[in-house]
Every structure is written in structure tokens, then in C-alpha cells.
Coordinates of C-alpha atoms and ligand atoms in Angstrom, one line a residue:
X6 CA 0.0 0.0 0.0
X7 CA 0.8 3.7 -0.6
X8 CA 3.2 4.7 2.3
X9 CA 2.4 8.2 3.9
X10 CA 4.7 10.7 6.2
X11 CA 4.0 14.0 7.5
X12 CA 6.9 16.2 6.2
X13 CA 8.2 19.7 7.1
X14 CA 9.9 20.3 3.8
X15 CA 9.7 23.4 1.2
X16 CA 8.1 22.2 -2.0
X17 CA 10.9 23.4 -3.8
X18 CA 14.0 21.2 -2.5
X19 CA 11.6 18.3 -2.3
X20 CA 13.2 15.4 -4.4
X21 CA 9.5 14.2 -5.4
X22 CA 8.0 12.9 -9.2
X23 CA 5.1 15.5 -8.5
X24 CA 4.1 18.4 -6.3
X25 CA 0.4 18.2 -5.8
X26 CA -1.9 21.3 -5.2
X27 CA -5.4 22.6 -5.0
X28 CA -7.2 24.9 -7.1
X29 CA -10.5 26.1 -6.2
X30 CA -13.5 27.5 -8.3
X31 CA -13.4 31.2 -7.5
X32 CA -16.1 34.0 -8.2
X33 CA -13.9 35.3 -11.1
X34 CA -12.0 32.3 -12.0
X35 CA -10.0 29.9 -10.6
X36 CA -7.7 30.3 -7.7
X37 CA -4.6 29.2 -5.5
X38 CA -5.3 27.4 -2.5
X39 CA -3.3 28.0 0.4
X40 CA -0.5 25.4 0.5
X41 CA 1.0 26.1 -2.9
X42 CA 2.3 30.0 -1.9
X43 CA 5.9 27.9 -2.7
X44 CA 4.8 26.8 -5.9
X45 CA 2.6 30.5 -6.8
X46 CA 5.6 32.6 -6.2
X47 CA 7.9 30.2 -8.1
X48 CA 5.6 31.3 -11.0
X49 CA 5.7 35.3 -10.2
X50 CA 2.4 34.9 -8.9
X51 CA 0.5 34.0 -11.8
X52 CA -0.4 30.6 -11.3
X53 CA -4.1 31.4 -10.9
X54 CA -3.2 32.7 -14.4
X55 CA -1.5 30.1 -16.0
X56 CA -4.0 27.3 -14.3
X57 CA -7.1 29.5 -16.5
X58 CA -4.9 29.6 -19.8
X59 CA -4.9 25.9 -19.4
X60 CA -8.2 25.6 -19.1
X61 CA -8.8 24.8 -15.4
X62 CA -11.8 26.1 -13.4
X63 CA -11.1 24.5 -9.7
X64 CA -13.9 22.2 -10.4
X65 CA -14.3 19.4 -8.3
X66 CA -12.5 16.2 -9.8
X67 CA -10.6 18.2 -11.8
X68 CA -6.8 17.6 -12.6
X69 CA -4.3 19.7 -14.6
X70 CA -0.8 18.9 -15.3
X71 CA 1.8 21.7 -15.8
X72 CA 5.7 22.2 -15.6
X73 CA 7.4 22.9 -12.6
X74 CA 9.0 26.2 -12.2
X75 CA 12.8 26.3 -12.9
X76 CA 14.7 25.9 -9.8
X77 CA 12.3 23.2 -8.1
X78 CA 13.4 19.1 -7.9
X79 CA 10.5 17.5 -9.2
X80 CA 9.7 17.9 -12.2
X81 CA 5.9 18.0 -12.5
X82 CA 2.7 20.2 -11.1
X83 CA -0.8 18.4 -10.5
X84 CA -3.6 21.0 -9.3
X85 CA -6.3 19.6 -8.3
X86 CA -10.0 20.8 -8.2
X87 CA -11.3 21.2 -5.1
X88 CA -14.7 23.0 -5.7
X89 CA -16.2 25.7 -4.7
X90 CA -13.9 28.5 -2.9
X91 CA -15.0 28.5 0.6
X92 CA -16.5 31.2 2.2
X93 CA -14.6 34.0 3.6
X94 CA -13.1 33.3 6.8
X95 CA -13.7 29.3 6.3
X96 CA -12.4 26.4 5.4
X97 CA -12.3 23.6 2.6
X98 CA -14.7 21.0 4.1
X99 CA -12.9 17.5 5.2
X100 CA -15.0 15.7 2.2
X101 CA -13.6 18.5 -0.2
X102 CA -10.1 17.3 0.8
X103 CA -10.6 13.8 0.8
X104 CA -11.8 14.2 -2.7
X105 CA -8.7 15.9 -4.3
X106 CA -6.5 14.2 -2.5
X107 CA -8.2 10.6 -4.0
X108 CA -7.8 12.2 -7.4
X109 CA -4.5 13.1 -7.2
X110 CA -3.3 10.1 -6.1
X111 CA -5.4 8.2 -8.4
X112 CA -3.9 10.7 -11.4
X113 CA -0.2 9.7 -10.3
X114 CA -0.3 6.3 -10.5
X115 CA 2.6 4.6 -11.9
X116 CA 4.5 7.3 -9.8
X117 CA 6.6 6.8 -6.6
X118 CA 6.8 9.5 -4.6
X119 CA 4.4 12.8 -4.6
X120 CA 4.5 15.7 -2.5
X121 CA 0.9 16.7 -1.0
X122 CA 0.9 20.3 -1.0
X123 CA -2.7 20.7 0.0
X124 CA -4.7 23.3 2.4
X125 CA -4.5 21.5 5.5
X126 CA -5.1 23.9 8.8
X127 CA -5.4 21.8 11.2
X128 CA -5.0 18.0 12.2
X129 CA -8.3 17.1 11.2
X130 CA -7.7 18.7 7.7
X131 CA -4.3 16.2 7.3
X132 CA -6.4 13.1 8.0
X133 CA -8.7 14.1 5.5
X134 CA -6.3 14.1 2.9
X135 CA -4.0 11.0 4.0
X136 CA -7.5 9.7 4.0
X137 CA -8.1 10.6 0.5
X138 CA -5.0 10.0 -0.9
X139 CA -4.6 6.3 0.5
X140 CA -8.3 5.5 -1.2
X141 CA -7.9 7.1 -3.8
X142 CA -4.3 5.7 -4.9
X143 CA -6.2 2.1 -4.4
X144 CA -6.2 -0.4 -7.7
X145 CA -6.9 -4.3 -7.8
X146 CA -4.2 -5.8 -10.0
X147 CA -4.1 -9.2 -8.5
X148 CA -5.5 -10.8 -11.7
X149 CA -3.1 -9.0 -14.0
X150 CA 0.2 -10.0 -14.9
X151 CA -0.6 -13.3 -12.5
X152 CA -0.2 -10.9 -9.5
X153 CA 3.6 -12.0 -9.3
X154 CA 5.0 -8.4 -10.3
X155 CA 3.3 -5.8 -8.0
X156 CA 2.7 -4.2 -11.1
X157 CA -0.2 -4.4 -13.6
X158 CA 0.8 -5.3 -16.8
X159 CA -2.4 -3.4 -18.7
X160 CA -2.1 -0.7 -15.6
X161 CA -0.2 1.9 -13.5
X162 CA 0.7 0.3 -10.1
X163 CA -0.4 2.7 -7.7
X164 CA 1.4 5.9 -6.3
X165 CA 3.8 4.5 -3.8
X166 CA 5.1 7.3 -1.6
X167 CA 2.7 10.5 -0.5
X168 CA 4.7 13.1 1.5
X169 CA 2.0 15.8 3.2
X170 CA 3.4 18.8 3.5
X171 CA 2.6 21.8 6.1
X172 CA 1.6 18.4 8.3
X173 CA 3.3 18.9 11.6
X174 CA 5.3 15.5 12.4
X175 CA 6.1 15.9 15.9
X176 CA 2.4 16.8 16.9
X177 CA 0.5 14.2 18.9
X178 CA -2.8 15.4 17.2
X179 CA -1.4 15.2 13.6
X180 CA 0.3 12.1 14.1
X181 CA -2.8 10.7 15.2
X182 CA -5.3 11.7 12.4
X183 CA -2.1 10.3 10.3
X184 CA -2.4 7.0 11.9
X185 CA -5.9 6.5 12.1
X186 CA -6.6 7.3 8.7
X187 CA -3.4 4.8 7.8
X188 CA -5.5 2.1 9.7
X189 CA -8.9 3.0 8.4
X190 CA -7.5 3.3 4.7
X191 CA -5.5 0.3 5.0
X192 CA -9.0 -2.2 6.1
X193 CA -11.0 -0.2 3.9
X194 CA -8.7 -1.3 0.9
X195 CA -8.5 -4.7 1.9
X196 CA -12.2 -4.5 2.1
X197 CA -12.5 -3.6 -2.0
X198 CA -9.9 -6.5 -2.6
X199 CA -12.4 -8.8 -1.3
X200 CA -15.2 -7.6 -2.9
X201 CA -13.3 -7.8 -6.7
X202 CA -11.8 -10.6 -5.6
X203 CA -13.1 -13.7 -8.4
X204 CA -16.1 -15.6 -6.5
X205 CA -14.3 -18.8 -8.0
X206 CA -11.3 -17.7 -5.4
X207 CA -13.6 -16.2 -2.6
X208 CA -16.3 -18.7 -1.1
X209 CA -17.1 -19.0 2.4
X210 CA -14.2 -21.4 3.5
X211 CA -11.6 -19.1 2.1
X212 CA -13.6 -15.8 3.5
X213 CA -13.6 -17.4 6.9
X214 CA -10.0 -18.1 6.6
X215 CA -9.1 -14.7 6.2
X216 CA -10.9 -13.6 8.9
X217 CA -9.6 -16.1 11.2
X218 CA -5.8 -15.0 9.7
X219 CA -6.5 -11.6 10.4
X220 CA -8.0 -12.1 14.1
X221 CA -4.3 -14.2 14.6
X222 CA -2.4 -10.3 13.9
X223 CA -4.8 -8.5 15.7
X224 CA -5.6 -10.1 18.4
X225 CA -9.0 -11.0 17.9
X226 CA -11.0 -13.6 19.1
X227 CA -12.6 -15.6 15.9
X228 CA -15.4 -18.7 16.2
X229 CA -16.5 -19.9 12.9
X230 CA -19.1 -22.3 12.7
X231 CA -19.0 -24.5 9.5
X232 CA -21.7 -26.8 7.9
X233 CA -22.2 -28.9 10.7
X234 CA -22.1 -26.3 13.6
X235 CA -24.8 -24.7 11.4
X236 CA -26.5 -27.8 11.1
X237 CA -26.3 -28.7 15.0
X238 CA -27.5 -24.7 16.1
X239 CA -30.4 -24.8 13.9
X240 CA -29.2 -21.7 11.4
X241 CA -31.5 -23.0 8.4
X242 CA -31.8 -19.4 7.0
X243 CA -27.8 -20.1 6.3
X244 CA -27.9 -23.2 5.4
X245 CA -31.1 -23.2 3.4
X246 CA -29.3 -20.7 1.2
X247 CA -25.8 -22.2 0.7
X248 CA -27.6 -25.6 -0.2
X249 CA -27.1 -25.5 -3.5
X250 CA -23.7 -24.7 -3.5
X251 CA -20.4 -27.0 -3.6
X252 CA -18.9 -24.4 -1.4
X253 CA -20.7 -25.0 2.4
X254 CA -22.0 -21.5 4.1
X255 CA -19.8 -20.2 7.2
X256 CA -21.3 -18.0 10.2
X257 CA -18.2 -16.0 11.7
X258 CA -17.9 -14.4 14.5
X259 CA -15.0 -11.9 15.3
X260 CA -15.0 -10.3 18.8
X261 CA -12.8 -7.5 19.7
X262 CA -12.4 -6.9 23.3
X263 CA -11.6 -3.8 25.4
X264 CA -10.7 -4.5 29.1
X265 CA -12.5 -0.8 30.3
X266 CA -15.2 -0.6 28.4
X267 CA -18.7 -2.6 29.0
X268 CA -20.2 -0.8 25.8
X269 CA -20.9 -3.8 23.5
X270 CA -21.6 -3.1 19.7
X271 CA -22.5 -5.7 16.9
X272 CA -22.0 -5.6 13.6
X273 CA -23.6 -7.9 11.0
X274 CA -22.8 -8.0 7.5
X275 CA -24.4 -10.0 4.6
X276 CA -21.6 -12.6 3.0
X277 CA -22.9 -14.2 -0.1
X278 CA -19.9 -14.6 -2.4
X279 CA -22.0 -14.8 -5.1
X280 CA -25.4 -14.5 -6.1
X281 CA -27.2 -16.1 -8.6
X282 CA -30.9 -16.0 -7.4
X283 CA -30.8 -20.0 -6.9
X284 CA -33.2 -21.7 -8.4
X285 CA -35.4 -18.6 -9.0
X286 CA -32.2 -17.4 -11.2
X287 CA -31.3 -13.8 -12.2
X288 CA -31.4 -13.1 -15.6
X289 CA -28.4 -12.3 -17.9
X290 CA -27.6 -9.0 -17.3
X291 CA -28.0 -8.7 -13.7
X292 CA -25.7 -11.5 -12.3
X293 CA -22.0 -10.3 -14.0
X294 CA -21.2 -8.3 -10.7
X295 CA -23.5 -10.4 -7.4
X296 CA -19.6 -11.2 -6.3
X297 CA -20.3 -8.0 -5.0
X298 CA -23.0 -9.4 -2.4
X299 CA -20.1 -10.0 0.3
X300 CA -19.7 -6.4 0.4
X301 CA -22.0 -5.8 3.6
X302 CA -19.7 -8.7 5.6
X303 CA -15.9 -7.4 4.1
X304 CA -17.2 -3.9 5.7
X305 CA -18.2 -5.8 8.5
X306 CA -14.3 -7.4 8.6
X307 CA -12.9 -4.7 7.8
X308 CA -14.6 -2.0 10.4
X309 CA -13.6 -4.5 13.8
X310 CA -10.3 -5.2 12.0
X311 CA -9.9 -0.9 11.9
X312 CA -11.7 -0.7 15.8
X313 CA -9.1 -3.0 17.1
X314 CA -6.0 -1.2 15.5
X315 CA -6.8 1.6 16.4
X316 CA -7.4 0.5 20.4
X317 CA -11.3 2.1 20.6
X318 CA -12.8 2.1 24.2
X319 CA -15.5 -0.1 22.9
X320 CA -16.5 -3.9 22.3
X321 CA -16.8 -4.7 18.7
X322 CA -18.2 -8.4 17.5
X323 CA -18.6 -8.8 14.0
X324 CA -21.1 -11.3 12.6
X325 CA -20.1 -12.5 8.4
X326 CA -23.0 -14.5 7.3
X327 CA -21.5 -16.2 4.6
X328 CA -22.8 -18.4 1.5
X329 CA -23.0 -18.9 -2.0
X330 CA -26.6 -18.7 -3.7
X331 CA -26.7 -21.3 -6.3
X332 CA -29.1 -23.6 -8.1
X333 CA -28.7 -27.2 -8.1
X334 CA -30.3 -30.3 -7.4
X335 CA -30.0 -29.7 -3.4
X336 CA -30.8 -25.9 -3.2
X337 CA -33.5 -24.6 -1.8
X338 CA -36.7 -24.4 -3.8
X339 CA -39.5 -21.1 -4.2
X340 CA -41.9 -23.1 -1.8
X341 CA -39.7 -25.0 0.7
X342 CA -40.3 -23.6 4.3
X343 CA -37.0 -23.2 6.1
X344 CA -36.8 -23.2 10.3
X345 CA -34.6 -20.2 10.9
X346 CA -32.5 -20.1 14.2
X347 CA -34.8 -17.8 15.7
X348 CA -37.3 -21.1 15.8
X349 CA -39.7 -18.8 13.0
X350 CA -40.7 -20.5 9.7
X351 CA -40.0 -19.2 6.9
X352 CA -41.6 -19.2 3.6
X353 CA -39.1 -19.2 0.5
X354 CA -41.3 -17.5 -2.3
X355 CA -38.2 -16.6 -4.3
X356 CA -34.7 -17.6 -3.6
X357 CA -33.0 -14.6 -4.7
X358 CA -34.2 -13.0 -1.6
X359 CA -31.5 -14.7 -0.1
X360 CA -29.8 -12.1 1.9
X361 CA -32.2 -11.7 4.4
X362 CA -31.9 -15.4 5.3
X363 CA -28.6 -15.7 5.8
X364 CA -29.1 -12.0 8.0
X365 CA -32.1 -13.2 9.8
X366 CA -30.1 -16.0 11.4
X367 CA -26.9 -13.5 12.2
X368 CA -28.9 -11.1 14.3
X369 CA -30.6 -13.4 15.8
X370 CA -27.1 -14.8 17.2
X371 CA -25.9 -11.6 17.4
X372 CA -28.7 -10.7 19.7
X373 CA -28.1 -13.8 22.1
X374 CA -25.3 -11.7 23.6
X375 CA -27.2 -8.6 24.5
X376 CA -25.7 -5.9 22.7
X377 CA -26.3 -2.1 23.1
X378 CA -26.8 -2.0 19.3
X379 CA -27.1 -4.1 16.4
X380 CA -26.3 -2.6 12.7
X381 CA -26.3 -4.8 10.0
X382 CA -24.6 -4.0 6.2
X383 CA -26.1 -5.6 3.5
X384 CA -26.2 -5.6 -0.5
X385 CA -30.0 -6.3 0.1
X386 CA -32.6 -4.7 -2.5
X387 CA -32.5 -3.9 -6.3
X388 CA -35.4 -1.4 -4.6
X389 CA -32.8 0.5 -2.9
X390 CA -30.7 1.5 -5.9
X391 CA -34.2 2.4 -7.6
X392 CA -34.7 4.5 -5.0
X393 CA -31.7 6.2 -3.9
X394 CA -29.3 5.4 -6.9
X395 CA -25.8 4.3 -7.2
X396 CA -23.7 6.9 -4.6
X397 CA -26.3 6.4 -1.5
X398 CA -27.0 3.9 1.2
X399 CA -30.5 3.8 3.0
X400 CA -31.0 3.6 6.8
X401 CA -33.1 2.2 8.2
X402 CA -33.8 1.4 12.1
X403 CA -36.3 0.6 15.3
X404 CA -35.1 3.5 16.6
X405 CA -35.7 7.2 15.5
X406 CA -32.6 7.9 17.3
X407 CA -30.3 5.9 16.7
X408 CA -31.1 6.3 12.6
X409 CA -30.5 10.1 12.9
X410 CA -27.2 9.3 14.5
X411 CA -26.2 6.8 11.7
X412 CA -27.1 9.2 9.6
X413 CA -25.2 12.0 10.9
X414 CA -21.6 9.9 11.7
X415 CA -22.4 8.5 7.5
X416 CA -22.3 12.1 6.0
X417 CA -19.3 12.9 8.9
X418 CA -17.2 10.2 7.1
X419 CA -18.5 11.3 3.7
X420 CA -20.6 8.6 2.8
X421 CA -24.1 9.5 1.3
X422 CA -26.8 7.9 3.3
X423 CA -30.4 8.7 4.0
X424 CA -33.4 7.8 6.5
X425 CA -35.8 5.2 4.9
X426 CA -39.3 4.2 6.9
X427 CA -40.2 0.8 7.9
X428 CA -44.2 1.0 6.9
X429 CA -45.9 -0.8 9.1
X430 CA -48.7 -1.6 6.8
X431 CA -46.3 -3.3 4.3
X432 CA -45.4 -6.4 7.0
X433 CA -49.2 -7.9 6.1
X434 CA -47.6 -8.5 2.5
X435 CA -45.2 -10.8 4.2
X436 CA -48.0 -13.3 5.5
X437 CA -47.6 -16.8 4.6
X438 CA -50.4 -19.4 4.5
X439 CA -48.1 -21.9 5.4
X440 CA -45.5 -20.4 7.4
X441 CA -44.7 -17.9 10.2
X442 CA -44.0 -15.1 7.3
X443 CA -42.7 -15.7 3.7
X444 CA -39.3 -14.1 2.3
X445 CA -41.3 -11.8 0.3
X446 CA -43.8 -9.2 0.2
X447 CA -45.3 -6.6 -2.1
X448 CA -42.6 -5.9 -4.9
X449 CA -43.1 -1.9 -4.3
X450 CA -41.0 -0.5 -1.5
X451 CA -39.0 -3.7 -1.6
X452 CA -35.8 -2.1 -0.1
X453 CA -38.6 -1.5 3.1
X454 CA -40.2 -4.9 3.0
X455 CA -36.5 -6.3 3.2
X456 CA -35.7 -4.0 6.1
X457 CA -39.3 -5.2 7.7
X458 CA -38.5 -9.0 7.4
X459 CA -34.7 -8.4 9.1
X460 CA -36.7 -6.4 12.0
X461 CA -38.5 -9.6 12.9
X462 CA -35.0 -12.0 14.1
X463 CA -34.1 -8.4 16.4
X464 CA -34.0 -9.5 19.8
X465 CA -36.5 -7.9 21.7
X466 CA -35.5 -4.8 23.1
X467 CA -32.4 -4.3 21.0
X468 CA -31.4 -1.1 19.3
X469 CA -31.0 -1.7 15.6
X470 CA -30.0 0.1 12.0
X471 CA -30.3 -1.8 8.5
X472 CA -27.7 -0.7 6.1
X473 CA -28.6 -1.3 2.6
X474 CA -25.5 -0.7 0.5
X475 CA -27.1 -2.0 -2.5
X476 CA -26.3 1.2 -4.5
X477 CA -22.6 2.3 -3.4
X478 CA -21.0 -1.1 -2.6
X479 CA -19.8 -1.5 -6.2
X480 CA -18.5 1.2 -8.8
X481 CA -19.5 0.1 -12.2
X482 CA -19.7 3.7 -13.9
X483 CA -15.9 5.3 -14.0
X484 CA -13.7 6.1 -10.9
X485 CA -14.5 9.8 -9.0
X486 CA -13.1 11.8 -6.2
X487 CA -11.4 8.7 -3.5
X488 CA -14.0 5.8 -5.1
X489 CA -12.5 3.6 -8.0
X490 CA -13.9 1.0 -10.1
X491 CA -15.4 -2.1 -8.7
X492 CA -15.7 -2.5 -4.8
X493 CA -15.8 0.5 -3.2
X494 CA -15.7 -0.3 0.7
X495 CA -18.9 1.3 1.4
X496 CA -20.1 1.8 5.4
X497 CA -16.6 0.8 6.4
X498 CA -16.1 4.3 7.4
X499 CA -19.7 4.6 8.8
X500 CA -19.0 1.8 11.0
X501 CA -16.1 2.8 12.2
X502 CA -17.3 6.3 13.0
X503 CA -20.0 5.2 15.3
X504 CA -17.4 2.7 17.0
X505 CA -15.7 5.9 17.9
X506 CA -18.6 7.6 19.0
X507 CA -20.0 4.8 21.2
X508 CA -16.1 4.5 22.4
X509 CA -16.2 8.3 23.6
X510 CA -19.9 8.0 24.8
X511 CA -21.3 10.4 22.7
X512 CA -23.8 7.9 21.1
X513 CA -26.2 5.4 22.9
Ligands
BES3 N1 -28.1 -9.1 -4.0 C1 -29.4 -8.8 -4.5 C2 -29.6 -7.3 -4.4 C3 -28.8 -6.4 -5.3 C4 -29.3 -5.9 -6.5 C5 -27.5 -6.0 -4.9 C6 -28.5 -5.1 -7.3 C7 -26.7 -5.2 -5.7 C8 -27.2 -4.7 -6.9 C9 -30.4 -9.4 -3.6 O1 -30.1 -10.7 -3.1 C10 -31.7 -9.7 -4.5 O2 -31.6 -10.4 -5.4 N2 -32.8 -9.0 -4.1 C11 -34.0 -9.1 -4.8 C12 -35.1 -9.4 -3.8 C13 -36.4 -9.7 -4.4 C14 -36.4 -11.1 -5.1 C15 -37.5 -9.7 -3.4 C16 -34.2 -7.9 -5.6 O3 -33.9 -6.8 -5.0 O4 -34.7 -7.9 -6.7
MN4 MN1 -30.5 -12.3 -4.4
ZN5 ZN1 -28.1 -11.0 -2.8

């Protein structure tokens, strides 16, 4: 991965392959933003100038090239567009940052060493941008060139060295933002590498021996229950989906500890490693990316991998429901009733409402142990991207609250999310004749029904958000500001916000 230092060194003497900047979209044109003065008065103070000629604005996204001025070590200028100047007296907003910095990065790969010369006041500022850059320089290259090189044969390999500069390396609070967003960055990556990764390499078994890997190097405590643990709890929403598949479901749990704290969260994360509806199959057309369905339980891994490296005040456990929906002669049929672990029946109308099986059974474990709260990260609903497109998750909870807070740490983090209702009135379309409810409802609101169905296998008194990442989870337009093709490591950063914030007590 992309190594980052804070650095006290002038632009100019910097031996670097770029010096990045930011340009903003003024009133009147575009202009400098404070960080390059270096690089401005190298050009006589016409670099607002020279950036128009060339046909910059300071749009957002944005990235121009130019010479460096004579006299500086590396060779090359990158402005990058950072939007709309702020208002007087103000600053650029964190997401602002973490957006150029993601395109910069992202626009220097096959480089080695850049120097970040970006408008950073304060600490909070320079974790936004490590933030950015480290996403942003991201690429999956693991299938090119047999993965042996470390280098893409058809691509770039990704920009390996980021210097901030004006970052402060001897201050605790800069060093900090530095490390966490290091930590953050680093799961959140990993995270996207699981999500492209091939569904013919990532199944259940080999997802639950990563997770047990990575709970060995950090200390984690890891159970995973396989076929026949499944088969001796009674988890027939998992196992009634991963029937038809060679490759046998997995429930893992990860458990992060902290010795002071007796705050307890859970996270729950949908794990199918691929989805072909099962025997109620998609069509082609809608089944070339479902290796994306694991999404919800790699941000699931990858937020209590983050929690624990970063030593939060909090209990984390992390619930990965994972199994392949496939059709064969032993998968589940539209019409077969499956006993979930909760003891409910359930009807299977259609099969490809699988993810709500496999969830129904992983929060009702998950509420065995009492938590304080419950959020769960799925890939659930087609509905959902109807509704809300391809850039923003829905939230949905049993508590006013507790949505409002999801909601606020998600845009914190800069990850669009927005309230969604649980309708009462839509639960009757749920009603089976033969069962305690069926796995479907009324095909309107669908992303609502789903969230409805998950609320029943809450345990009683438990505090819970849906998550339906649906949308966001996976990129398949071009790459933009930090987010790049393919996986995208969406409500990693949610999740790990509101570990912090249930660490420092100010949620729940
Ligand atoms: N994994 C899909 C949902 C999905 C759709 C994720 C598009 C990402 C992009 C889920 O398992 C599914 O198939 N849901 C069905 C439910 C329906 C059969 C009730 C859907 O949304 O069509
Ligand atoms: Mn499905
Ligand atoms: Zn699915």
C-alpha cells in the first residue's frame, strides 16, 4: 500500500516525481489554494493565471498537469480541483479534501513519490487528505500479470510514496489523524480487494480463513461455525441458502475486546460470495457483478479489524453470514419452508431473496449476547438503488434515534446515506399461509419490505439500523473523487465512525 509521512519540507528542494496542489473555483475564475504559496511565487504569482490559460476552473475532480518552475526538484505540477472556494473566513470541508487528495493520487499512478501540498489547517484537515490519498491511490491488480509483479501489466501500479506537506510530524494530534486514517484506509482497501476478488477464489471457506488470519495479527477472538455447527445450532436461513452450493455457508464471529469498556456493539454483515438468485435465477444482465454481495460482511471485517488497531474504548463483535446462492439439485426451492434459528418458519417465495436469510439467522445470534446495538450492512434490494441510486445507502432502524445518528456519523465520514421508513402496513404482504411469514412481500418498496423481514429476528429490546448498501457497494460507472472502479468499501467508514462515538460515549 501507498506509504504516507507527514513532512516539514519546502516544495521546492523536495526530491519528489510530482508536487500536488489545489485549485479552487473562485467568483472570477479559478484560484490558488493555500498550500502552494511555494509553488505561486515560483511562477511570479501568476499561477491562478497560467492554471485558467490551461483551461482549469477548480472544479471538483478536476486535474491539470503543468511544468514545474525552474529551480524546483520534481519535475511536475498536479492542481487539483477542489470545488467551490469556501466562504470567507472558512475552510475547505474534510470531504472536499478527501476528494482531491483521491484524485491526485489516483492521477499519479505509476509514480513513486508525490508531494501533497494541499490546504491543511489543522489535524483534522491532514487526516482528511492522507485519507483521500490512500483510497484514492487504491487499484486491484491481483488478476493481471498473475499478480507475481506488483505491477499491472495493462495498468499503473499505484502511487507508492505521499509526502503531506505543512503536516506537523512531531504533533500528537497530527500524528494521530495520520495513523488512524493509515489504519482506516488500509481495512477499507482490503475490504474492496475482497469484494473484486473472483467468486471462484472467494467462497465462504476461504472468506472465513481470512478472517480467522487476520483475528491471529490482531488479536482478535474468531469462532467460525461450518456446515455442521450450522446444522447442530439450527441456522436454516444459512444453510437453506448455501444448499445449493459446492462451497458450504460459514457463520463467523470476530470479537474485539476492550478491558474498560462494557459498551458492546454488533456488527452484521451480509456474505454471499456470489449470487445467482438460486433456483429462482437472475437473468443475464443482472448476475455479472453479485460477487459484490459479500460487500456488507468485508465492511463488516474490515470496520472491527480498523476498531481493534486503532485500540477504541469499545466492544466490537462482527457477525459475516457467509454463502453462495446457487441452483442445483440440493438448493433450496420457491416453496420449501425453512426453520430459521430464531425457531420462526419461513416461507421461500423466491430464492434470490437470499440475503435476508442468511441476515435473519446472524442477528438473531448476534442478539443472544445482548448488545447495546445491532447494525447490520447488507447488499439487500434492487429497490434500494431504484430509490436512492448508485452513490447512497439507506438507513433504516427501530429507533428514531439511533437512525438520525447513523445518519449524521455516515455524512461525517463522507458517505451519502439517508433515512428510509419501515411501513408498518407493508409487513401484512409478508404473510404466509403456510408459514410464520414468507421471504417476500409486495414488490413496491421492496428495499422497506426487506428492512421489515430483518426487523422480525431483532431480539426484543435491542437497538437496531439496517444498512442497505445496495447502490454504493460497487462502482460500475468510471472512478470519482477517492472511489475507484469495482468494490468500493462502502459503510466501512460509517461503522467505524460510530465505534468511535459509542467509544467516547457520545452515542447510545
Ligand atoms: N443481491 C441482491 C440485491 C442487489 C441488487 C444488490 C443489485 C446489488 C445490486 C439481492 O439478493 C436480491 O436479489 N434481491 C432481490 C429481492 C427480491 C427477489 C425480493 C431484488 O432486489 O430484486
Ligand atoms: Mn439475491
Ligand atoms: Zn443478494
Amino acid at each position: 500500500m501507498t506509504a504516507l509521512t507527514l513532512s516539514t519540507a519546502a516544495a521546492p528542494g523536495l526530491r519528489a516525481d510530482a508536487i500536488v496542489i489545489g485549485v479552487a473555483k473562485g467568483a472570477k475564475g479559478p484560484v490558488v489554494a493555500p498550500g502552494a504559496e511555494a509553488v505561486d511565487k515560483a511562477y511570479d504569482g501568476r499561477l491562478a493565471g497560467v492554471l485558467e490559460t490551461l483551461g482549469a476552473s477548480g472544479a471538483e475532480g478536476e486535474v491539470t498537469k503543468l511544468p514545474a518552475p525552474s529551480g524546483f526538484k520534481a519535475p511536475l505540477v498536479v492542481a487539483v480541483g477542489l470545488g467551490a472556494e469556501p466562504e470567507k473566513d472558512s475552510a475547505f470541508g474534510a470531504e472536499a479534501l478527501r476528494k482531491a487528495a483521491g484524485a491526485a493520487a489516483r492521477a499519479l499512478a505509476g509514480s513513486k513519490k508525490a508531494a501533497f501540498a494541499l490546504p491543511i489547517g489543522d489535524a483534522g484537515d491532514t487526516g482528511a487528505v492522507a485519507e483521500g490519498a490512500l483510497l484514492g491511490a487504491y487499484s486491484f491488480d491481483t488478476y493481471k500479470d498473475n499478480g507475481n509483479s506488483g505491477k499491472a501489466k495493462n495498468g499503473k501500479a499505484p502511487l507508492a510514496e505521499v509526502a503531506l506537506l505543512g503536516g506537523k510530524p512531531r504533533d500528537k494530534a497530527y500524528k494521530a489523524a495520520v495513523q488512524r486514517a493509515t489504519a482506516v484506509a488500509e481495512e477499507l482497501n482490503r475490504a474492496r480487494d475482497l469484494i473484486n476478488t473472483p467468486p471462484n477464489d472467494l467462497n465462504p471457506q476461504s472468506f472465513a480463513a481470512l478472517a480467522q488470519t487476520a483475528a491471529k495479527e490482531h488479536g482478535l477472538k474468531v469462532q467460525v461455525l461450518d456446515e455442521k455447527a450450522l446444522e447442530k445450532g439450527g441456522y436454516g436461513g444459512i444453510l437453506g441458502v448455501g444448499a445449493g452450493s459446492q462451497a458450504a455457508p460459514r457463520l463467523v464471529k470476530l470479537s474485539y475486546t476492550h478491558s474498560k469498556s462494557a459498551k458492546h456493539l454488533a456488527f452484521v454483515g451480509k456474505g454471499i460470495t456470489y449470487d445467482s438468485g438460486g433456483i429462482s435465477l437472475k437473468p443475464a444482465g443482472h448476475n455479472e457483478t453479485m460477487k459484490c454481495d459479500m460487500s456488507g460482511a468485508a465492511a463488516v471485517f474490515a470496520a472491527v479489524v480498523a476498531a481493534a488497531r486503532l485500540g477504541l474504548e469499545v466492544n466490537v463483535t462482527g457477525w459475516l453470514a457467509l454463502a453462495e446462492n446457487m441452483p442445483s439439485g440440493s438448493a433450496t426451492r420457491p416453496g420449501d419452508v425453512l426453520r430459521m434459528y430464531s425457531g420462526k418458519t419461513v416461507e421461500v417465495l423466491n430464492t434470490d431473496a437470499e440475503g435476508r436469510l442468511v441476515l435473519a439467522d446472524a442477528l438473531w445470534a448476534a442478539s443472544q449476547e445482548k448488545p447495546d446495538a445491532i447494525v447490520d450492512v447488507a447488499t439487500l434490494t434492487g429497490a434500494m438503488v431504484l430509490a436512492l441510486g448508485h452513490r447512497t445507502f439507506g438507513i433504516m432502524a427501530n429507533d428514531d434515534a439511533f437512525r438520525s445518528a447513523l445518519h449524521e456519523a455516515a455524512e461525517e465520514v463522507g458517505e451519502p446515506a439517508w433515512p428510509m421508513p419501515l411501513p408498518e402496513h407493508l409487513r401484512k404482504g409478508m404473510d404466509s399461509p403456510t408459514a410464520d411469514i414468507a421471504n417476500m412481500g409486495e414488490r413496491m418498496g421492496g428495499g422497506l419490505v426487506a428492512g421489515l423481514f430483518l426487523r422480525e429476528f431483532v431480539g426484543e429490546g435491542i437497538t437496531w439500523a439496517h444498512l442497505d448498501i445496495a447502490g454504493p457497494a460497487f462502482n460500475e460507472g468510471g472512478p470519482f473523487g477517492y472511489t475507484p472502479k469495482g468494490g468500493t468499501g462502502s459503510a466501512v467508514r460509517t461503522l467505524v465512525r460510530v465505534a468511535e462515538l459509542t467509544a467516547s460515549g457520545d452515542l447510545g
